[in-house]
mmCIF file of C-alpha atoms in Angstrom:
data_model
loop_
_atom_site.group_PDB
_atom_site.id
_atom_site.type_symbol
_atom_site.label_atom_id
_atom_site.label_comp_id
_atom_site.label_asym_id
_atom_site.label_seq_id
_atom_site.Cartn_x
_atom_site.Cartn_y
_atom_site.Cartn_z
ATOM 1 C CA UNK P 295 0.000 0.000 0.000
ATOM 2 C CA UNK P 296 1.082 3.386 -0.730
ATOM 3 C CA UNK P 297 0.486 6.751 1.016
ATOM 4 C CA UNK P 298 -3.381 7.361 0.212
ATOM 5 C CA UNK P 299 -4.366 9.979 -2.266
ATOM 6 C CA UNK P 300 -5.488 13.302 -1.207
ATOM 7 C CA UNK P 301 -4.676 16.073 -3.667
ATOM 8 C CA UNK P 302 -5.121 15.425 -7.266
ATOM 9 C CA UNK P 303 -5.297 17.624 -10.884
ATOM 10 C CA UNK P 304 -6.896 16.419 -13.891
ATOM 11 C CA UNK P 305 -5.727 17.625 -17.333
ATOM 12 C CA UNK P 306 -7.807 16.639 -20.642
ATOM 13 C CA UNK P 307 -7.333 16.360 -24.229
ATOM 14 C CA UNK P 308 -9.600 20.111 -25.075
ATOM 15 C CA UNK P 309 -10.315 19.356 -28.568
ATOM 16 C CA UNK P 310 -13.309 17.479 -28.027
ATOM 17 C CA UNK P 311 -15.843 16.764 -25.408
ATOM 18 C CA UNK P 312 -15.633 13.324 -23.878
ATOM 19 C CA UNK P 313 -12.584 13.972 -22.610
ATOM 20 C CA UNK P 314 -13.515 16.824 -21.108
ATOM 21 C CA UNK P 315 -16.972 15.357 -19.774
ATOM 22 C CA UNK P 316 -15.342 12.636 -17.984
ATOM 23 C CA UNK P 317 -12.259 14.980 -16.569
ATOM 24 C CA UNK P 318 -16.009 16.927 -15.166
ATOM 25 C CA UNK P 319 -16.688 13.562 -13.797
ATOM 26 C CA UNK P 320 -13.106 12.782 -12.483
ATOM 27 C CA UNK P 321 -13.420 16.122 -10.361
ATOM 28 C CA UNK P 322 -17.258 15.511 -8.951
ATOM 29 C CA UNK P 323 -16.394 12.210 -7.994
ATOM 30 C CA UNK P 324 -13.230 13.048 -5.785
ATOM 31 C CA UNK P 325 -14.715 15.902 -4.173
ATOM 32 C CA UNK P 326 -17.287 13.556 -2.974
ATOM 33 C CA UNK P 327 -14.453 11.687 -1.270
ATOM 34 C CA UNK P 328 -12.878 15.025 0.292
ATOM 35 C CA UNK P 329 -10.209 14.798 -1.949
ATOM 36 C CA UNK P 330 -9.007 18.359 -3.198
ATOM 37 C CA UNK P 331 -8.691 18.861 -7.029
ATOM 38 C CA UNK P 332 -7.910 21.530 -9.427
ATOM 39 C CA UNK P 333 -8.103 21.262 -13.055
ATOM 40 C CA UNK P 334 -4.777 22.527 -15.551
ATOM 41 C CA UNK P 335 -5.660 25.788 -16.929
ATOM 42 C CA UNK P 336 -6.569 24.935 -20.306
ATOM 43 C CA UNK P 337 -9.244 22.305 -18.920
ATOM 44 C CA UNK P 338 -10.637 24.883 -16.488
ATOM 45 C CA UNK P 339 -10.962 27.204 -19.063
ATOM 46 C CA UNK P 340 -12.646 24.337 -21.602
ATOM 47 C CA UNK P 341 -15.244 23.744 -18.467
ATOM 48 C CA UNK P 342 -15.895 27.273 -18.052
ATOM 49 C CA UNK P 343 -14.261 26.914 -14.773
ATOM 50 C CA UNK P 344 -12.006 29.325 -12.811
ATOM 51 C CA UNK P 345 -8.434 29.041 -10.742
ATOM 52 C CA UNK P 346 -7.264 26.502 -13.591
ATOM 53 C CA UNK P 347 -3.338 26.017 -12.539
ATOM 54 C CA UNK P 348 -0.756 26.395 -15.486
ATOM 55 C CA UNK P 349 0.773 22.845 -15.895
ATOM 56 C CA UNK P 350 4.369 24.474 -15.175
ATOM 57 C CA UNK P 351 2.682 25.141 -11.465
ATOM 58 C CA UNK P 352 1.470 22.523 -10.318
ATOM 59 C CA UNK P 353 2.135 22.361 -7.075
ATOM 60 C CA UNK P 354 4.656 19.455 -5.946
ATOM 61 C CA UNK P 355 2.673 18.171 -3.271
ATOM 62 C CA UNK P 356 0.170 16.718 -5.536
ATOM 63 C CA UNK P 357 -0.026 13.499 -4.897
ATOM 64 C CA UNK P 358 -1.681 12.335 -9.099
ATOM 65 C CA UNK P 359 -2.235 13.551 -12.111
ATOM 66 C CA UNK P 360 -5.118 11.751 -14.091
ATOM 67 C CA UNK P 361 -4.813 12.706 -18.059
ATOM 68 C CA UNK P 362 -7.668 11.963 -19.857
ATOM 69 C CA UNK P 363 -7.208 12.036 -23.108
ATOM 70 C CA UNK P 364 -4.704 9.920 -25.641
ATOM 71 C CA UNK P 365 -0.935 8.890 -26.094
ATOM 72 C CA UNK P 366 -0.016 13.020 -26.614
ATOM 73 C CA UNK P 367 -1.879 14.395 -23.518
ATOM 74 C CA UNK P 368 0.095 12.384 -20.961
ATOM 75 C CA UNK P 369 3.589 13.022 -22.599
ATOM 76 C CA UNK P 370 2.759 16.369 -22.787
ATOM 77 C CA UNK P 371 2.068 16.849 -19.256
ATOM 78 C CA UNK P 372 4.740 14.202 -18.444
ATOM 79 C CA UNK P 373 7.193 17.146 -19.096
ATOM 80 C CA UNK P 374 5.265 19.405 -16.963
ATOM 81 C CA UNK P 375 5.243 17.139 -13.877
ATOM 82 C CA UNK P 376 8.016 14.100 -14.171
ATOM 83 C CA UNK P 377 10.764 16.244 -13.157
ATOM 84 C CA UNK P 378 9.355 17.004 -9.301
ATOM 85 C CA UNK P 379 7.898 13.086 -9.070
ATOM 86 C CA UNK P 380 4.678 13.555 -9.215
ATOM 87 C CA UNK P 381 2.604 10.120 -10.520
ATOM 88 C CA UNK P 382 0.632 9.794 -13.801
ATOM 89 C CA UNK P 383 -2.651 8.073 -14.579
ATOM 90 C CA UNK P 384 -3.469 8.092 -17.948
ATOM 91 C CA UNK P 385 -7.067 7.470 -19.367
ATOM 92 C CA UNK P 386 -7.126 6.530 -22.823
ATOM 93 C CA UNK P 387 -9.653 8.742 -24.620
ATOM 94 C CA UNK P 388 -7.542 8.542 -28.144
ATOM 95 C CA UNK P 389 -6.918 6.359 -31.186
ATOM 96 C CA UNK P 390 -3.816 4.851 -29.794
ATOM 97 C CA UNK P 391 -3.156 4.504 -25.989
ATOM 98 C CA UNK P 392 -0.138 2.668 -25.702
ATOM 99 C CA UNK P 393 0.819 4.399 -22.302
ATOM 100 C CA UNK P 394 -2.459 5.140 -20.685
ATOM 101 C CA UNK P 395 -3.653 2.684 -18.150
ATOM 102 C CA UNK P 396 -7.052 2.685 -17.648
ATOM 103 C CA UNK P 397 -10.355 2.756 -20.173
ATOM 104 C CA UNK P 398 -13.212 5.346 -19.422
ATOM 105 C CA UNK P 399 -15.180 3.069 -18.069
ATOM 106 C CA UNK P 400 -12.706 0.931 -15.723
ATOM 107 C CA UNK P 401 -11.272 4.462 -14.104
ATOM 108 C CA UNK P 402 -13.900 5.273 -11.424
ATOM 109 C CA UNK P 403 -13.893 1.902 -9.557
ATOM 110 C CA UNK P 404 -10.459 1.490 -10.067
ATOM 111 C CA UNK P 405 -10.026 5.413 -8.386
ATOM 112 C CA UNK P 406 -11.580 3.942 -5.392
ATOM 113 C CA UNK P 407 -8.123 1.767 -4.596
ATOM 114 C CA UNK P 408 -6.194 4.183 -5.671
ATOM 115 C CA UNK P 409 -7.476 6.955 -3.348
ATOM 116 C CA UNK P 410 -7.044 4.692 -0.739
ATOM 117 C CA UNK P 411 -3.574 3.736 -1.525
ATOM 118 C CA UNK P 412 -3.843 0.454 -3.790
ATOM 119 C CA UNK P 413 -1.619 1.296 -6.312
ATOM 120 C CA UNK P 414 1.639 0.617 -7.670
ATOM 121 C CA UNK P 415 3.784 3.426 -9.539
ATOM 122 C CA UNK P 416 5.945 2.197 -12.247
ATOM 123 C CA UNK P 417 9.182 4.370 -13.151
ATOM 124 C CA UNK P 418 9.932 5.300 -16.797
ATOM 125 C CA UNK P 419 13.411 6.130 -17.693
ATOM 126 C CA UNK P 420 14.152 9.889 -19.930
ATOM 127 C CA UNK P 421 16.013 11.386 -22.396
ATOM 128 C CA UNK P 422 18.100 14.076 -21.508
ATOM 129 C CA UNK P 423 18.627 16.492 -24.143
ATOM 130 C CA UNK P 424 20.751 18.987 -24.518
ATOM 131 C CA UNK P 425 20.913 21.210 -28.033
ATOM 132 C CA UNK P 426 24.448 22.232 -28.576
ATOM 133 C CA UNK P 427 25.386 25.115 -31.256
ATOM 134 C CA UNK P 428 29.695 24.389 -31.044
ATOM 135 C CA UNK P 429 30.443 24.563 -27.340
ATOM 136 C CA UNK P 430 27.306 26.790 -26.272
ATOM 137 C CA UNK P 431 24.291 24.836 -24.909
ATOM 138 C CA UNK P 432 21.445 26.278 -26.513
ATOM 139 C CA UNK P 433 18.542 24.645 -24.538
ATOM 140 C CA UNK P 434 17.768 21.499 -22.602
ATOM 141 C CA UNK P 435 15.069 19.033 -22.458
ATOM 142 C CA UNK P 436 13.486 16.383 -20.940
ATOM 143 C CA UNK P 437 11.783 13.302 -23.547
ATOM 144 C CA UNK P 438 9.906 10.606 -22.537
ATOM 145 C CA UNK P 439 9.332 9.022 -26.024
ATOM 146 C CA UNK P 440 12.272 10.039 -28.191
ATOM 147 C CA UNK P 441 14.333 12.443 -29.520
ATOM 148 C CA UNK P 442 14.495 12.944 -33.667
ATOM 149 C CA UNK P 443 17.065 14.300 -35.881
ATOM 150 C CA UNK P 444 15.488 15.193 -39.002
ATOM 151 C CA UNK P 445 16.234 16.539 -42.439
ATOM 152 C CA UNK P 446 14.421 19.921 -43.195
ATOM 153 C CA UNK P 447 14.525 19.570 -47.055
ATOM 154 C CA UNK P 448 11.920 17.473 -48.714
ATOM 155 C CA UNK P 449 14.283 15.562 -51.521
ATOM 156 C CA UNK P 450 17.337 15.414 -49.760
ATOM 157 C CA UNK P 451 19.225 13.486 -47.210
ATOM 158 C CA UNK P 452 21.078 14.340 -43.956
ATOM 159 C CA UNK P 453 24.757 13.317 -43.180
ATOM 160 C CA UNK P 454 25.159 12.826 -39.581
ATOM 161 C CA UNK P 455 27.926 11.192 -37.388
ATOM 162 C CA UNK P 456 26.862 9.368 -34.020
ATOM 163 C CA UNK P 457 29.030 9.399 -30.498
ATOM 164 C CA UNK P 458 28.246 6.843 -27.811
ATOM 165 C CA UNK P 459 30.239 7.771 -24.952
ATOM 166 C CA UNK P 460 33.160 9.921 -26.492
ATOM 167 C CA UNK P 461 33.344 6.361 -29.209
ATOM 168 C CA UNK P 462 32.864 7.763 -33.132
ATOM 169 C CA UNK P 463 30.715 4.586 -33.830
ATOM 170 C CA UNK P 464 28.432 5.229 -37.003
ATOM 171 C CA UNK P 465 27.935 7.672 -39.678
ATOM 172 C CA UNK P 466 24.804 8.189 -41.157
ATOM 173 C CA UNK P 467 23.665 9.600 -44.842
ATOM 174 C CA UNK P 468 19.897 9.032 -43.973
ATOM 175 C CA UNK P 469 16.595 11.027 -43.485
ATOM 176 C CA UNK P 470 17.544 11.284 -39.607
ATOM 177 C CA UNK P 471 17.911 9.439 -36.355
ATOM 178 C CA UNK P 472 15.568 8.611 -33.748
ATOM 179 C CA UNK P 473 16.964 7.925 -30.035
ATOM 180 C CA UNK P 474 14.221 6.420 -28.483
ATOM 181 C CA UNK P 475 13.635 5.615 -24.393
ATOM 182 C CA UNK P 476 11.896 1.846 -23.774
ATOM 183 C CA UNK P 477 8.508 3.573 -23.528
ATOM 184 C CA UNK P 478 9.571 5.655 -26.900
ATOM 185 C CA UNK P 479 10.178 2.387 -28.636
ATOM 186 C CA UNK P 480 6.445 1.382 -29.439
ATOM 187 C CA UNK P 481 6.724 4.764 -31.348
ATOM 188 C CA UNK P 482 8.160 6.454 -34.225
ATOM 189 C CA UNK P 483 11.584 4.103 -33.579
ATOM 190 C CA UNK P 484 8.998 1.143 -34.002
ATOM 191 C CA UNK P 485 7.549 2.738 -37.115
ATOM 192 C CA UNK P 486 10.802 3.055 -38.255
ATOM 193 C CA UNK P 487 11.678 -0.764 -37.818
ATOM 194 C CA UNK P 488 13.346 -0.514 -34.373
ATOM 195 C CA UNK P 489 12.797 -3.350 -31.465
ATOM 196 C CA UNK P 490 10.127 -3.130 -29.013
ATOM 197 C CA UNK P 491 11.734 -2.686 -25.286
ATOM 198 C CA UNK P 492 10.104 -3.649 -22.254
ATOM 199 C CA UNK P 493 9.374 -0.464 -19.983
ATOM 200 C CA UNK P 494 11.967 -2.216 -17.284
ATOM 201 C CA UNK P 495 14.967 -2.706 -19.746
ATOM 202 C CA UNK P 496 17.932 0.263 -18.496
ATOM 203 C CA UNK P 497 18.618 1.274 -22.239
ATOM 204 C CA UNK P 498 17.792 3.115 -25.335
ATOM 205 C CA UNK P 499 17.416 2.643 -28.983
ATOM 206 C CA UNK P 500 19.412 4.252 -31.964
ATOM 207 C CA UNK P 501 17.297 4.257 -35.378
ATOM 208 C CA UNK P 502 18.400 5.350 -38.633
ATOM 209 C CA UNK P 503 15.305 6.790 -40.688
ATOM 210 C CA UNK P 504 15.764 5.532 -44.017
ATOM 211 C CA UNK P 505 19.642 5.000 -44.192
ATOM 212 C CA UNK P 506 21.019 4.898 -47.184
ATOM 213 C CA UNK P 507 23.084 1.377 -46.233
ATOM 214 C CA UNK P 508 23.117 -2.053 -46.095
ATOM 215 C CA UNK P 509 24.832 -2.075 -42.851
ATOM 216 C CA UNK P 510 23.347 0.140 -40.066
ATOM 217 C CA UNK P 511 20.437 -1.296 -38.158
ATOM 218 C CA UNK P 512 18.615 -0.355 -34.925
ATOM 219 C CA UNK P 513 21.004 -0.721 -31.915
ATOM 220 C CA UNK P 514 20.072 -1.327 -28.688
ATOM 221 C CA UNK P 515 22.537 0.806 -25.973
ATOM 222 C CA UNK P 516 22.919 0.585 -22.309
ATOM 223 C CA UNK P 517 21.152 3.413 -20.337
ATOM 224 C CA UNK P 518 24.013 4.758 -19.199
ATOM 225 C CA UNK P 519 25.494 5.525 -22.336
ATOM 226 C CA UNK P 520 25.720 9.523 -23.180
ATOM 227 C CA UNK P 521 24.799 9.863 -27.325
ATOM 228 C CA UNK P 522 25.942 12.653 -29.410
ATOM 229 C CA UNK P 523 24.884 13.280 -32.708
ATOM 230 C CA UNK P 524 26.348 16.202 -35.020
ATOM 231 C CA UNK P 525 25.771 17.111 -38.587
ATOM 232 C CA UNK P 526 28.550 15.990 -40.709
ATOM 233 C CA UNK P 527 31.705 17.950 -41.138
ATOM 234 C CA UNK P 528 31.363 20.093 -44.085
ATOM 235 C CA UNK P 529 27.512 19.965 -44.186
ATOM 236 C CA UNK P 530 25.563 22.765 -44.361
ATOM 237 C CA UNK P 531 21.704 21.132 -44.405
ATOM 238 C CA UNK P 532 18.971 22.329 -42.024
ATOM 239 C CA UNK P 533 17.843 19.903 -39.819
ATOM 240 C CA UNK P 534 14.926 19.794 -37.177
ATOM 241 C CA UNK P 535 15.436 18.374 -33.589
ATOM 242 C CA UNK P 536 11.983 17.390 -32.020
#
């Protein structure tokens, strides 16, 4: 058992109304239980609600998050909230739903165990990502699908040279690279022809998109390992990092 649950926000997908109508739902049905909820500010706003709380607020003593909505709602507040701790449930009101948990209509009796404490939390391991221009960082981010290295023109390819831990080990003349985290890998990397991980495996996965060779594949790498990736010496293409 786990420390019971007492203060809770629920964020929605806002471009349509179920979501929305259950996330109206979600927050009649814990106040009923005395448990305090506020809804992110673009949900309150959707609801006609006031005192919505801007995901990059939300307090750190929150105890869940419930996103209701698809695969895109919970990694977008996963950015929001995974760097203070704070636990995700994700209820899967898209086309996909690989990492929500729960359907509509199993949430409410399963939120009665997990108010009280019946629950398990499962860890996800990140990407780290830091944009470099020479020796200047330019930004940093946290990803908890992938990160993609892609080519900005539409009939052209990229040349790009990959690092794994200081080690020149590849060099790419493809349509990009996707560096993928286990939960990342049922993604684009998996589109792309890369392995499925499972959640618990401590690595990451390097895919080419579209290499032009017989010889580089998907590779699985240790979790430990820090990647670079660089444009080619000499090239002068515009690429995209997402």
């Amino acid at each position: 058992m786990n420390r019971p649950v007492s203060k809770v926000v629920v964020v929605a997908r806002t471009g349509s109304d179920r979501p929305l109508e259950l996330a109206s739902r979600i927050g009649g049905w814990l106040r009923e239980r005395n448990v305090a909820v506020q809804f992110d500010l673009a949900t309150s706003t959707a609801l006609g609600m006031r005192n919505g709380v801007r995901r990059d607020a939300i307090p750190k003593k929150t105890d869940l998050v419930i996103a209701a909505g698809g695969d895109g709602t919970l990694l977008s507040i996963a950015r929001s909230v995974s760097p203070v701790g704070i636990p995700i449930l994700g209820v899967n009101m898209g086309s996909m739903g690989f990492l929500t948990e729960l359907q509509p209509d199993e949430l409410l009796p399963n939120l009665d165990r997990i108010v009280a404490g019946d629950y398990r939390i499962e860890e996800r391991a990140t990407l780290r990502v830091r944009l470099m221009h020479g020796d200047q960082p330019l930004n940093e981010h946290m990803a908890l699908n992938d990160v993609v290295v892609t080519k900005s023109a539409l009939a052209r390819m990229i040349g790009l040279d990959l690092w794994l831990d200081h080690n020149r080990m590849a060099s790419y003349t493809s349509d990009g690279l996707i560096l993928s985290t286990p939960t990342g890998s049922t993604a684009y990397s998996l589109s792309a022809g890369g392995p499925v991980l499972d959640p618990g495996v401590d690595a990451f996965v390097v895919t080419p998109i579209c290499p032009h060779s017989m010889a580089y594949r998907p590779t699985v790498v240790p979790g430990s390992t820090s990647i670079r990736v660089a444009l080619k010496e000499g090239t002068h293409e515009e690429v995209y990092v997402t």
